mmCIF file of C-alpha atoms in Angstrom:
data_model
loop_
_atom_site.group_PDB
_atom_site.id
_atom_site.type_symbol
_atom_site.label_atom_id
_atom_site.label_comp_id
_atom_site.label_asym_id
_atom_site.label_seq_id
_atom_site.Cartn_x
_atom_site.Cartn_y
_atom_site.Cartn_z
ATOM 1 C CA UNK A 826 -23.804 7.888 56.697
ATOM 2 C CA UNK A 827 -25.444 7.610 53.731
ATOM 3 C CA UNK A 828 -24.610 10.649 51.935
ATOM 4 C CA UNK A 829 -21.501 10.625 53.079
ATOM 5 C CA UNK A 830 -20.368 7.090 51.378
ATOM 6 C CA UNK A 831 -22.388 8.346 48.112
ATOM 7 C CA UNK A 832 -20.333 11.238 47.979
ATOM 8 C CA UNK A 833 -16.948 9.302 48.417
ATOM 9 C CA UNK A 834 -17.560 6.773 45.981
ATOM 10 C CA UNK A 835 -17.676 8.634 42.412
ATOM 11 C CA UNK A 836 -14.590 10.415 44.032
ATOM 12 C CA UNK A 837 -12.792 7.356 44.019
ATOM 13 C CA UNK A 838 -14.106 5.910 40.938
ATOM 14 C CA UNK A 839 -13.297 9.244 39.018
ATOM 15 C CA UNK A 840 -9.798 8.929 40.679
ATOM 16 C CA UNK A 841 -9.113 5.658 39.076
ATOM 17 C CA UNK A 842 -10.320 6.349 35.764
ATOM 18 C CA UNK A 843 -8.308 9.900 35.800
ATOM 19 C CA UNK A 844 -5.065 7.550 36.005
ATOM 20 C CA UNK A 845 -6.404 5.208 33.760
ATOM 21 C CA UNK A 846 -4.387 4.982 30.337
ATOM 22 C CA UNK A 847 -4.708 2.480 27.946
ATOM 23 C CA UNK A 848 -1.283 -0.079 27.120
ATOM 24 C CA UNK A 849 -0.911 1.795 23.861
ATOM 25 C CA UNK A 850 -3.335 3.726 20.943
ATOM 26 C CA UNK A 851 -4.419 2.219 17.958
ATOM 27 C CA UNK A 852 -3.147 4.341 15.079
ATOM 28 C CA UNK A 853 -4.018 4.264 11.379
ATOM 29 C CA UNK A 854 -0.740 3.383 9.512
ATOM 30 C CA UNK A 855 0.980 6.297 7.606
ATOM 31 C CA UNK A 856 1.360 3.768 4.384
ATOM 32 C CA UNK A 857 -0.209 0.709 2.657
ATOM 33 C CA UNK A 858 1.717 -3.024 3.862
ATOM 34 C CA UNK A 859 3.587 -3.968 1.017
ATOM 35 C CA UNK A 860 2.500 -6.869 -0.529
ATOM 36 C CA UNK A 861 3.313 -10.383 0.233
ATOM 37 C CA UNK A 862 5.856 -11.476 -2.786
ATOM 38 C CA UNK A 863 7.387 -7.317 -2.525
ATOM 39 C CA UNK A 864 8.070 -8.090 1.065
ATOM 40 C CA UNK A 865 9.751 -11.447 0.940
ATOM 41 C CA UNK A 866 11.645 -10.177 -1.621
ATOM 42 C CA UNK A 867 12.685 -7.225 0.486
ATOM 43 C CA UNK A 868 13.619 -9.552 3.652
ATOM 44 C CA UNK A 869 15.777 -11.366 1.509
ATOM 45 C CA UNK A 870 17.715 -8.629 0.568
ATOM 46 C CA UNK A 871 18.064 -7.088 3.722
ATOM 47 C CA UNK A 872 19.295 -10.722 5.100
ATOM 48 C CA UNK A 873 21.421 -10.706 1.902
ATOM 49 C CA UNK A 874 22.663 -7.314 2.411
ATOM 50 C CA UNK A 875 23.543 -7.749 5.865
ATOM 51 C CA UNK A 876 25.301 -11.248 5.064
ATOM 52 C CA UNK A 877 27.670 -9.099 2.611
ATOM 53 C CA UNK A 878 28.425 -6.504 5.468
ATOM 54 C CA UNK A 879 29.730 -8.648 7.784
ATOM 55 C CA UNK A 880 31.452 -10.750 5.047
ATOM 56 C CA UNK A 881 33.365 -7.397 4.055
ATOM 57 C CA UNK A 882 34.134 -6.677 8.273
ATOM 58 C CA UNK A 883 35.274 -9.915 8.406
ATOM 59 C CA UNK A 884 37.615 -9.668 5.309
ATOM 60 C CA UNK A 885 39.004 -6.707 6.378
ATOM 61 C CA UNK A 886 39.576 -7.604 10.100
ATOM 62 C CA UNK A 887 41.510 -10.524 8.518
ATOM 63 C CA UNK A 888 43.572 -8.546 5.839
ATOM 64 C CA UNK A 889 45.039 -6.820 8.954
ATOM 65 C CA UNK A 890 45.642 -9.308 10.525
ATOM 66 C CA UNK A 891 46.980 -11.155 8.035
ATOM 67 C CA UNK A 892 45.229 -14.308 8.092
ATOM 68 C CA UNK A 893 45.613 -17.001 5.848
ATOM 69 C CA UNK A 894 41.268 -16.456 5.683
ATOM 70 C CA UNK A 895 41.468 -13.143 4.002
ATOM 71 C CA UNK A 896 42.072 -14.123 0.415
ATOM 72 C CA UNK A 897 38.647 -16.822 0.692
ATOM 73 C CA UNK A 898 37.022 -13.785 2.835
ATOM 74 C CA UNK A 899 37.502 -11.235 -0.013
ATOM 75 C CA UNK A 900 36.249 -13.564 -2.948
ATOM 76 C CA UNK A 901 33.187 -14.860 -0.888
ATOM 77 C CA UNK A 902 32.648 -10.984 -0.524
ATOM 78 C CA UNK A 903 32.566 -9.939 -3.684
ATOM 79 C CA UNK A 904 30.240 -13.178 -4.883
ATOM 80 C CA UNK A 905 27.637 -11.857 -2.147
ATOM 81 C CA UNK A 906 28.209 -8.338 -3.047
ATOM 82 C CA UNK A 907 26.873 -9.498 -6.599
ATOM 83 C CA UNK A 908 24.052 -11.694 -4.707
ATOM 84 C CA UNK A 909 23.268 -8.527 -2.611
ATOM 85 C CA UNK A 910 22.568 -6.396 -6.170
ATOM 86 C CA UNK A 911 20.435 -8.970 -7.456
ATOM 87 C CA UNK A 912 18.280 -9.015 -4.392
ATOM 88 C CA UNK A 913 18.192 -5.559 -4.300
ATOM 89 C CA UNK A 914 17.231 -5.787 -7.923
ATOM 90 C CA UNK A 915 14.703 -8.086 -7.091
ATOM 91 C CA UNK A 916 12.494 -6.034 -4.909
ATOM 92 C CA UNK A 917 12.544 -3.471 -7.172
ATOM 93 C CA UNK A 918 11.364 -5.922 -10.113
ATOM 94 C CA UNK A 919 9.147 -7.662 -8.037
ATOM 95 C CA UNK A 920 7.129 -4.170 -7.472
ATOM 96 C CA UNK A 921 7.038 -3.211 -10.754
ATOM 97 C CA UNK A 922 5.681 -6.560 -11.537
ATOM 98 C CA UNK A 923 3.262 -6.364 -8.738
ATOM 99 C CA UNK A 924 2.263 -2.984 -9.732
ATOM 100 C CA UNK A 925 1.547 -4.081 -13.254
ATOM 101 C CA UNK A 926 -0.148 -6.951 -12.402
ATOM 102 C CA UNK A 927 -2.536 -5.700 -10.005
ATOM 103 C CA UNK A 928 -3.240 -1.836 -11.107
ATOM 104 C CA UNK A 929 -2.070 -0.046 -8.037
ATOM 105 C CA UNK A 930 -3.211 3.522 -8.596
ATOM 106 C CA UNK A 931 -1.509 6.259 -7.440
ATOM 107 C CA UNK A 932 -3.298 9.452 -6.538
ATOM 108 C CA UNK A 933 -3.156 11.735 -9.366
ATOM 109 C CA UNK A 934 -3.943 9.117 -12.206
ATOM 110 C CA UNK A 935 -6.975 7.599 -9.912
ATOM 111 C CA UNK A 936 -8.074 11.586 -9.887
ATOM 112 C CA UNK A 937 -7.433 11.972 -13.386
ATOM 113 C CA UNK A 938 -9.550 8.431 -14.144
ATOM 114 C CA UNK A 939 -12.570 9.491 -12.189
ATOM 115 C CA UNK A 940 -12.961 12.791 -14.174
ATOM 116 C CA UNK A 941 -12.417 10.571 -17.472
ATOM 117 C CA UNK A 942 -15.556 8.168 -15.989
ATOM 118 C CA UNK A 943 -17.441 10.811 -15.129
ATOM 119 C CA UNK A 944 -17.327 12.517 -18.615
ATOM 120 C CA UNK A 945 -18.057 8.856 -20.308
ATOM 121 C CA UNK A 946 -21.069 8.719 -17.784
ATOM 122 C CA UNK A 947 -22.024 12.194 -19.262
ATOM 123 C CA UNK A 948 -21.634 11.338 -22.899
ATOM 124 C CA UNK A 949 -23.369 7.956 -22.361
ATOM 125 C CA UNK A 950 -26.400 10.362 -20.558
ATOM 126 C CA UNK A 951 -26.330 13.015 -23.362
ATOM 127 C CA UNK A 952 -26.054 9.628 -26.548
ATOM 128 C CA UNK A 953 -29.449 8.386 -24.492
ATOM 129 C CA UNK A 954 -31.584 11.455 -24.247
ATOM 130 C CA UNK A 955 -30.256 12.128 -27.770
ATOM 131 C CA UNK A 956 -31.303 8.666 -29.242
ATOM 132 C CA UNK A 957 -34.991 9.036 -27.190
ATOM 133 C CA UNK A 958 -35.616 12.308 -28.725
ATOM 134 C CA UNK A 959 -34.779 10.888 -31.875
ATOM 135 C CA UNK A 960 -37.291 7.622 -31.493
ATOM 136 C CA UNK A 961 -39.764 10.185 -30.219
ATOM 137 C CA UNK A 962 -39.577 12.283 -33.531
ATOM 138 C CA UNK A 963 -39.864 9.252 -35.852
ATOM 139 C CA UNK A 964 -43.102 7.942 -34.120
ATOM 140 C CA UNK A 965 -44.224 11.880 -33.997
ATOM 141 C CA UNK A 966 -43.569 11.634 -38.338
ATOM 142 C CA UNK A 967 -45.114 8.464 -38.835
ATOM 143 C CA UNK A 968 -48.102 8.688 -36.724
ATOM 144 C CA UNK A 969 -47.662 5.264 -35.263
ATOM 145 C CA UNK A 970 -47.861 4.809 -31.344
ATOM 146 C CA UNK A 971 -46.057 1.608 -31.000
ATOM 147 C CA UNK A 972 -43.973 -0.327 -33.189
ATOM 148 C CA UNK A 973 -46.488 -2.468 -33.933
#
């Protein structure tokens, strides 16, 4: 009886967790989030954007038709084509900005700014065992042990 039961049970609990999958997979994201003021700037173009496509459909829809709502329709159209540049404008200024403000390094300059750090650190290294050898020759010249 005992055996028996023993042997069922991890059968059945190894069943379970064979079928066992998990809702979804954390993933590491491919890129960065943009940053805050980049991405509001995006949404509103997008929103602005998609504002000036319908306003377009629209026009045209009532062109053929031959509403008396095309002629507004067309101007209002071309006044949120211009807003729908200058958003799109926007993101793009609002990254450089961003970029300039905050010193978002790309790969190959952060690469290139670790070798220049790491040949200051060796110069600095080289200027201090240089300047200790030096001190150490004075004293050796002038016989004196301390500075005293």
């Amino acid at each position: 009886m005992g055996t028996a039961e023993r042997r069922g049970a991890p059968r059945v609990g190894a069943r379970e967790q064979q079928y066992y999958r998990p809702l979804w997979v954390e993933e590491p994201a491919r890129r960065r989030r943009l940053p805050d003021p980049v991405r509001t700037a995006a949404v509103r173009a997008v929103l602005l954007i998609a504002v000036t496509l319908i306003q377009a459909m629209v026009a045209f829809l009532c062109t053929m038709a031959g509403s008396w709502l095309a002629f507004p329709m067309v101007i209002s159209s071309v006044v949120s084509t211009i807003a729908a540049t200058w958003g799109a404008l926007d993101v793009w200024v609002t990254r450089q900005v961003w970029n300039q403000r905050h010193g978002v390094v790309s790969v190959p300059s952060s690469t290139a700014r670790a070798l220049r750090r790491e040949r200051r650190r060796t110069r600095r290294q080289e200027r201090a065992a240089e300047r200790a050898q030096e001190r150490i020759r004075r004293r050796g010249a002038a016989g004196q042990l301390s500075h005293s």
